[in-house]
């Protein structure tokens, strides 16, 4: 399972931390990914325009999702794809359509919980607000209030003596953040404030997709700085590694496949949207790439039959305080390299042939790797992997990086593992 590890590059992890801090929403993550790909020579395509079959790096953006690919010179219409799949969204608190609320002299923001949020991790944190505004002309404006603005205050222990025996939070009553003082709650105040932060007139704002984020910066942790703590590692860690891998293989002359990065939105609530893995976005982009290069249905079928996707998402490192919750023979460790995720009930899409593909990529990159399987008595989560496999008939393998505190406002991983994952993904795309 292990080979000689690639030399650890602290620069990659430094860059990941910058990416995490700059990407408090899926829309920011997509914009930052696109900016990195632009610097590697990629060009954005409009979904409503006709596409040609020229070689080079291309990408499309749809809201919180981005699909990017590189067509080598001389690629045939039936050339298979090598896909890195990931997602841009993370569990958090999201602003409701009528956000202005409050009681007893406190001004509050009405929020809805998104995804499988660890609610207690949002308590007593300094929180910012980020996302996008939709203007009356149909354009969008990103906004990021990256300073202490909101706080979800916990009830004092004096008023809940049983809090340490089992904290129970009501999503409707207990998770509404405060952002000021006043008895006069005026509808439109929050959006007027956010519009001012974005540099637009409040009257021009027709809609919004806003969410709360912790303003605490990512940081190295531990005596030897061998750990990284930060937000949204699930799953911007994989988006960042996938973009780095795609940029690294762009312009290579000897590619046998067309490398692709597919970063979807809405994985944390089931992927059922036009920007989620359940939607047609990936299939449409791949098909249009085949047809733009002069192919037909037969070429599309041949290309898909030879395609492999690595669905890269975070997984569970063994928790030292709860080791009994893990499978006793599978204990992934931080800085042990990326993990192969297996579930025979197809919560993960990995099978034996997929295992061989992943093992070959890690061996080629000189990267150690580990295996994750859930304890039989614990429910197993899932990813975009089974969705991709079933929807498109594409062989898919579930992998990722082992972390602690998954779905927390602040997660934890080994400082080596992001670089090791990026190396493995690069080798996979180059094969």
PDB file of N, CA, C and O in Angstrom, residues 222-270:
ATOM      1  N   UNK A 222       0.006  22.406  15.848  1.00  0.00           N
ATOM      2  CA  UNK A 222       0.847  21.331  16.367  1.00  0.00           C
ATOM      3  C   UNK A 222       2.258  21.786  16.676  1.00  0.00           C
ATOM      4  O   UNK A 222       2.720  22.832  16.193  1.00  0.00           O
ATOM      5  N   UNK A 223       2.945  20.986  17.454  1.00  0.00           N
ATOM      6  CA  UNK A 223       4.309  21.315  17.844  1.00  0.00           C
ATOM      7  C   UNK A 223       5.205  21.532  16.635  1.00  0.00           C
ATOM      8  O   UNK A 223       6.014  22.475  16.589  1.00  0.00           O
ATOM      9  N   UNK A 224       5.069  20.669  15.642  1.00  0.00           N
ATOM     10  CA  UNK A 224       5.901  20.744  14.447  1.00  0.00           C
ATOM     11  C   UNK A 224       5.138  21.283  13.239  1.00  0.00           C
ATOM     12  O   UNK A 224       5.572  21.083  12.105  1.00  0.00           O
ATOM     13  N   UNK A 225       3.988  21.909  13.499  1.00  0.00           N
ATOM     14  CA  UNK A 225       3.173  22.475  12.416  1.00  0.00           C
ATOM     15  C   UNK A 225       2.837  21.428  11.365  1.00  0.00           C
ATOM     16  O   UNK A 225       2.804  21.702  10.165  1.00  0.00           O
ATOM     17  N   UNK A 226       2.574  20.215  11.822  1.00  0.00           N
ATOM     18  CA  UNK A 226       2.289  19.121  10.896  1.00  0.00           C
ATOM     19  C   UNK A 226       0.811  18.960  10.580  1.00  0.00           C
ATOM     20  O   UNK A 226       0.419  18.060   9.828  1.00  0.00           O
ATOM     21  N   UNK A 227      -0.030  19.840  11.144  1.00  0.00           N
ATOM     22  CA  UNK A 227      -1.467  19.816  10.912  1.00  0.00           C
ATOM     23  C   UNK A 227      -1.929  21.167  10.387  1.00  0.00           C
ATOM     24  O   UNK A 227      -1.259  22.178  10.582  1.00  0.00           O
ATOM     25  N   UNK A 228      -3.082  21.164   9.729  1.00  0.00           N
ATOM     26  CA  UNK A 228      -3.699  22.395   9.246  1.00  0.00           C
ATOM     27  C   UNK A 228      -5.139  22.422   9.723  1.00  0.00           C
ATOM     28  O   UNK A 228      -5.886  21.446   9.549  1.00  0.00           O
ATOM     29  N   UNK A 229      -5.536  23.524  10.336  1.00  0.00           N
ATOM     30  CA  UNK A 229      -6.920  23.757  10.731  1.00  0.00           C
ATOM     31  C   UNK A 229      -7.500  24.852   9.849  1.00  0.00           C
ATOM     32  O   UNK A 229      -6.843  25.867   9.594  1.00  0.00           O
ATOM     33  N   UNK A 230      -8.713  24.645   9.376  1.00  0.00           N
ATOM     34  CA  UNK A 230      -9.315  25.656   8.522  1.00  0.00           C
ATOM     35  C   UNK A 230     -10.729  25.299   8.122  1.00  0.00           C
ATOM     36  O   UNK A 230     -11.193  24.177   8.364  1.00  0.00           O
ATOM     37  N   UNK A 231     -11.418  26.220   7.487  1.00  0.00           N
ATOM     38  CA  UNK A 231     -12.802  25.998   7.076  1.00  0.00           C
ATOM     39  C   UNK A 231     -12.903  25.351   5.699  1.00  0.00           C
ATOM     40  O   UNK A 231     -11.973  25.423   4.889  1.00  0.00           O
ATOM     41  N   UNK A 232     -14.011  24.699   5.457  1.00  0.00           N
ATOM     42  CA  UNK A 232     -14.420  24.258   4.113  1.00  0.00           C
ATOM     43  C   UNK A 232     -13.441  23.302   3.443  1.00  0.00           C
ATOM     44  O   UNK A 232     -13.389  23.223   2.217  1.00  0.00           O
ATOM     45  N   UNK A 233     -12.611  22.597   4.245  1.00  0.00           N
ATOM     46  CA  UNK A 233     -11.752  21.576   3.638  1.00  0.00           C
ATOM     47  C   UNK A 233     -12.595  20.528   2.898  1.00  0.00           C
ATOM     48  O   UNK A 233     -12.176  19.997   1.872  1.00  0.00           O
ATOM     49  N   UNK A 234     -13.765  20.241   3.449  1.00  0.00           N
ATOM     50  CA  UNK A 234     -14.770  19.433   2.770  1.00  0.00           C
ATOM     51  C   UNK A 234     -15.651  20.383   1.968  1.00  0.00           C
ATOM     52  O   UNK A 234     -16.571  20.977   2.516  1.00  0.00           O
ATOM     53  N   UNK A 235     -15.339  20.644   0.667  1.00  0.00           N
ATOM     54  CA  UNK A 235     -14.403  19.843  -0.093  1.00  0.00           C
ATOM     55  C   UNK A 235     -13.529  20.735  -0.971  1.00  0.00           C
ATOM     56  O   UNK A 235     -13.095  20.330  -2.035  1.00  0.00           O
ATOM     57  N   UNK A 236     -13.234  21.952  -0.489  1.00  0.00           N
ATOM     58  CA  UNK A 236     -12.381  22.828  -1.277  1.00  0.00           C
ATOM     59  C   UNK A 236     -10.945  22.325  -1.330  1.00  0.00           C
ATOM     60  O   UNK A 236     -10.189  22.692  -2.237  1.00  0.00           O
ATOM     61  N   UNK A 237     -10.559  21.463  -0.396  1.00  0.00           N
ATOM     62  CA  UNK A 237      -9.238  20.845  -0.456  1.00  0.00           C
ATOM     63  C   UNK A 237      -9.094  20.082  -1.776  1.00  0.00           C
ATOM     64  O   UNK A 237      -8.054  20.160  -2.446  1.00  0.00           O
ATOM     65  N   UNK A 238     -10.141  19.343  -2.161  1.00  0.00           N
ATOM     66  CA  UNK A 238     -10.091  18.576  -3.413  1.00  0.00           C
ATOM     67  C   UNK A 238     -10.220  19.477  -4.635  1.00  0.00           C
ATOM     68  O   UNK A 238      -9.604  19.211  -5.672  1.00  0.00           O
ATOM     69  N   UNK A 239     -11.039  20.526  -4.547  1.00  0.00           N
ATOM     70  CA  UNK A 239     -11.149  21.466  -5.665  1.00  0.00           C
ATOM     71  C   UNK A 239      -9.792  22.098  -5.951  1.00  0.00           C
ATOM     72  O   UNK A 239      -9.349  22.183  -7.106  1.00  0.00           O
ATOM     73  N   UNK A 240      -9.114  22.527  -4.893  1.00  0.00           N
ATOM     74  CA  UNK A 240      -7.802  23.149  -5.042  1.00  0.00           C
ATOM     75  C   UNK A 240      -6.787  22.165  -5.626  1.00  0.00           C
ATOM     76  O   UNK A 240      -6.043  22.500  -6.563  1.00  0.00           O
ATOM     77  N   UNK A 241      -6.758  20.941  -5.106  1.00  0.00           N
ATOM     78  CA  UNK A 241      -5.820  19.936  -5.614  1.00  0.00           C
ATOM     79  C   UNK A 241      -6.137  19.583  -7.059  1.00  0.00           C
ATOM     80  O   UNK A 241      -5.231  19.398  -7.887  1.00  0.00           O
ATOM     81  N   UNK A 242      -7.431  19.480  -7.392  1.00  0.00           N
ATOM     82  CA  UNK A 242      -7.816  19.148  -8.759  1.00  0.00           C
ATOM     83  C   UNK A 242      -7.435  20.231  -9.743  1.00  0.00           C
ATOM     84  O   UNK A 242      -6.966  19.945 -10.857  1.00  0.00           O
ATOM     85  N   UNK A 243      -7.621  21.495  -9.352  1.00  0.00           N
ATOM     86  CA  UNK A 243      -7.232  22.598 -10.232  1.00  0.00           C
ATOM     87  C   UNK A 243      -5.720  22.625 -10.430  1.00  0.00           C
ATOM     88  O   UNK A 243      -5.227  22.880 -11.542  1.00  0.00           O
ATOM     89  N   UNK A 244      -4.969  22.361  -9.361  1.00  0.00           N
ATOM     90  CA  UNK A 244      -3.505  22.318  -9.477  1.00  0.00           C
ATOM     91  C   UNK A 244      -3.068  21.197 -10.403  1.00  0.00           C
ATOM     92  O   UNK A 244      -2.155  21.366 -11.226  1.00  0.00           O
ATOM     93  N   UNK A 245      -3.721  20.034 -10.292  1.00  0.00           N
ATOM     94  CA  UNK A 245      -3.367  18.898 -11.150  1.00  0.00           C
ATOM     95  C   UNK A 245      -3.697  19.185 -12.610  1.00  0.00           C
ATOM     96  O   UNK A 245      -2.903  18.892 -13.512  1.00  0.00           O
ATOM     97  N   UNK A 246      -4.870  19.774 -12.855  1.00  0.00           N
ATOM     98  CA  UNK A 246      -5.255  20.074 -14.241  1.00  0.00           C
ATOM     99  C   UNK A 246      -4.312  21.095 -14.858  1.00  0.00           C
ATOM    100  O   UNK A 246      -3.880  20.938 -16.009  1.00  0.00           O
ATOM    101  N   UNK A 247      -3.962  22.130 -14.098  1.00  0.00           N
ATOM    102  CA  UNK A 247      -3.025  23.134 -14.611  1.00  0.00           C
ATOM    103  C   UNK A 247      -1.653  22.515 -14.881  1.00  0.00           C
ATOM    104  O   UNK A 247      -0.971  22.893 -15.835  1.00  0.00           O
ATOM    105  N   UNK A 248      -1.262  21.536 -14.062  1.00  0.00           N
ATOM    106  CA  UNK A 248       0.060  20.925 -14.211  1.00  0.00           C
ATOM    107  C   UNK A 248       0.173  20.101 -15.490  1.00  0.00           C
ATOM    108  O   UNK A 248       1.259  20.000 -16.070  1.00  0.00           O
ATOM    109  N   UNK A 249      -0.933  19.487 -15.930  1.00  0.00           N
ATOM    110  CA  UNK A 249      -0.861  18.633 -17.124  1.00  0.00           C
ATOM    111  C   UNK A 249      -1.236  19.383 -18.393  1.00  0.00           C
ATOM    112  O   UNK A 249      -1.050  18.851 -19.495  1.00  0.00           O
ATOM    113  N   UNK A 250      -1.768  20.595 -18.254  1.00  0.00           N
ATOM    114  CA  UNK A 250      -2.138  21.369 -19.438  1.00  0.00           C
ATOM    115  C   UNK A 250      -0.921  21.611 -20.317  1.00  0.00           C
ATOM    116  O   UNK A 250       0.176  21.891 -19.836  1.00  0.00           O
ATOM    117  N   UNK A 251      -1.116  21.486 -21.594  1.00  0.00           N
ATOM    118  CA  UNK A 251      -0.083  21.741 -22.613  1.00  0.00           C
ATOM    119  C   UNK A 251       0.909  20.609 -22.768  1.00  0.00           C
ATOM    120  O   UNK A 251       1.871  20.731 -23.528  1.00  0.00           O
ATOM    121  N   UNK A 252       0.723  19.487 -22.039  1.00  0.00           N
ATOM    122  CA  UNK A 252       1.592  18.335 -22.271  1.00  0.00           C
ATOM    123  C   UNK A 252       1.234  17.697 -23.614  1.00  0.00           C
ATOM    124  O   UNK A 252       0.067  17.644 -24.003  1.00  0.00           O
ATOM    125  N   UNK A 253       2.231  17.207 -24.305  1.00  0.00           N
ATOM    126  CA  UNK A 253       2.018  16.669 -25.650  1.00  0.00           C
ATOM    127  C   UNK A 253       1.645  15.191 -25.681  1.00  0.00           C
ATOM    128  O   UNK A 253       1.141  14.704 -26.692  1.00  0.00           O
ATOM    129  N   UNK A 254       1.902  14.474 -24.598  1.00  0.00           N
ATOM    130  CA  UNK A 254       1.766  13.026 -24.644  1.00  0.00           C
ATOM    131  C   UNK A 254       0.558  12.510 -23.867  1.00  0.00           C
ATOM    132  O   UNK A 254       0.549  11.377 -23.399  1.00  0.00           O
ATOM    133  N   UNK A 255      -0.488  13.326 -23.723  1.00  0.00           N
ATOM    134  CA  UNK A 255      -1.654  12.897 -22.965  1.00  0.00           C
ATOM    135  C   UNK A 255      -2.481  11.906 -23.777  1.00  0.00           C
ATOM    136  O   UNK A 255      -2.843  12.164 -24.929  1.00  0.00           O
ATOM    137  N   UNK A 256      -2.801  10.774 -23.152  1.00  0.00           N
ATOM    138  CA  UNK A 256      -3.637   9.774 -23.812  1.00  0.00           C
ATOM    139  C   UNK A 256      -5.115  10.018 -23.565  1.00  0.00           C
ATOM    140  O   UNK A 256      -5.967   9.383 -24.189  1.00  0.00           O
ATOM    141  N   UNK A 257      -5.421  10.914 -22.613  1.00  0.00           N
ATOM    142  CA  UNK A 257      -6.793  11.206 -22.244  1.00  0.00           C
ATOM    143  C   UNK A 257      -7.002  12.717 -22.264  1.00  0.00           C
ATOM    144  O   UNK A 257      -6.059  13.495 -22.293  1.00  0.00           O
ATOM    145  N   UNK A 258      -8.259  13.119 -22.200  1.00  0.00           N
ATOM    146  CA  UNK A 258      -8.605  14.522 -22.013  1.00  0.00           C
ATOM    147  C   UNK A 258      -8.855  14.741 -20.526  1.00  0.00           C
ATOM    148  O   UNK A 258      -9.824  14.214 -19.972  1.00  0.00           O
ATOM    149  N   UNK A 259      -7.982  15.490 -19.834  1.00  0.00           N
ATOM    150  CA  UNK A 259      -8.146  15.695 -18.395  1.00  0.00           C
ATOM    151  C   UNK A 259      -9.250  16.693 -18.101  1.00  0.00           C
ATOM    152  O   UNK A 259      -9.400  17.705 -18.797  1.00  0.00           O
ATOM    153  N   UNK A 260     -10.015  16.418 -17.044  1.00  0.00           N
ATOM    154  CA  UNK A 260     -11.197  17.214 -16.708  1.00  0.00           C
ATOM    155  C   UNK A 260     -11.230  17.448 -15.200  1.00  0.00           C
ATOM    156  O   UNK A 260     -10.923  16.543 -14.412  1.00  0.00           O
ATOM    157  N   UNK A 261     -11.635  18.647 -14.799  1.00  0.00           N
ATOM    158  CA  UNK A 261     -12.006  18.933 -13.417  1.00  0.00           C
ATOM    159  C   UNK A 261     -13.485  19.283 -13.401  1.00  0.00           C
ATOM    160  O   UNK A 261     -13.914  20.199 -14.102  1.00  0.00           O
ATOM    161  N   UNK A 262     -14.266  18.548 -12.609  1.00  0.00           N
ATOM    162  CA  UNK A 262     -15.697  18.802 -12.465  1.00  0.00           C
ATOM    163  C   UNK A 262     -15.980  19.093 -10.995  1.00  0.00           C
ATOM    164  O   UNK A 262     -15.980  18.184 -10.170  1.00  0.00           O
ATOM    165  N   UNK A 263     -16.201  20.363 -10.673  1.00  0.00           N
ATOM    166  CA  UNK A 263     -16.470  20.778  -9.296  1.00  0.00           C
ATOM    167  C   UNK A 263     -17.920  21.238  -9.213  1.00  0.00           C
ATOM    168  O   UNK A 263     -18.275  22.294  -9.759  1.00  0.00           O
ATOM    169  N   UNK A 264     -18.744  20.454  -8.549  1.00  0.00           N
ATOM    170  CA  UNK A 264     -20.186  20.681  -8.499  1.00  0.00           C
ATOM    171  C   UNK A 264     -20.589  21.431  -7.231  1.00  0.00           C
ATOM    172  O   UNK A 264     -19.864  21.447  -6.234  1.00  0.00           O
ATOM    173  N   UNK A 265     -21.781  22.000  -7.259  1.00  0.00           N
ATOM    174  CA  UNK A 265     -22.402  22.575  -6.077  1.00  0.00           C
ATOM    175  C   UNK A 265     -23.419  21.579  -5.515  1.00  0.00           C
ATOM    176  O   UNK A 265     -23.724  20.557  -6.136  1.00  0.00           O
ATOM    177  N   UNK A 266     -23.913  21.853  -4.320  1.00  0.00           N
ATOM    178  CA  UNK A 266     -25.053  21.171  -3.690  1.00  0.00           C
ATOM    179  C   UNK A 266     -24.820  19.691  -3.377  1.00  0.00           C
ATOM    180  O   UNK A 266     -25.785  18.951  -3.197  1.00  0.00           O
ATOM    181  N   UNK A 267     -23.551  19.270  -3.255  1.00  0.00           N
ATOM    182  CA  UNK A 267     -23.305  17.886  -2.838  1.00  0.00           C
ATOM    183  C   UNK A 267     -23.808  17.644  -1.423  1.00  0.00           C
ATOM    184  O   UNK A 267     -24.286  16.543  -1.104  1.00  0.00           O
ATOM    185  N   UNK A 268     -23.713  18.650  -0.576  1.00  0.00           N
ATOM    186  CA  UNK A 268     -24.039  18.463   0.833  1.00  0.00           C
ATOM    187  C   UNK A 268     -25.543  18.323   1.093  1.00  0.00           C
ATOM    188  O   UNK A 268     -25.952  18.021   2.209  1.00  0.00           O
ATOM    189  N   UNK A 269     -26.368  18.564   0.075  1.00  0.00           N
ATOM    190  CA  UNK A 269     -27.799  18.335   0.274  1.00  0.00           C
ATOM    191  C   UNK A 269     -28.402  17.454  -0.807  1.00  0.00           C
ATOM    192  O   UNK A 269     -29.597  17.544  -1.097  1.00  0.00           O
ATOM    193  N   UNK A 270     -27.573  16.592  -1.424  1.00  0.00           N
ATOM    194  CA  UNK A 270     -28.101  15.587  -2.330  1.00  0.00           C
ATOM    195  C   UNK A 270     -27.773  15.753  -3.794  1.00  0.00           C
ATOM    196  O   UNK A 270     -28.108  14.889  -4.607  1.00  0.00           O
TER     197      UNK A 270
END
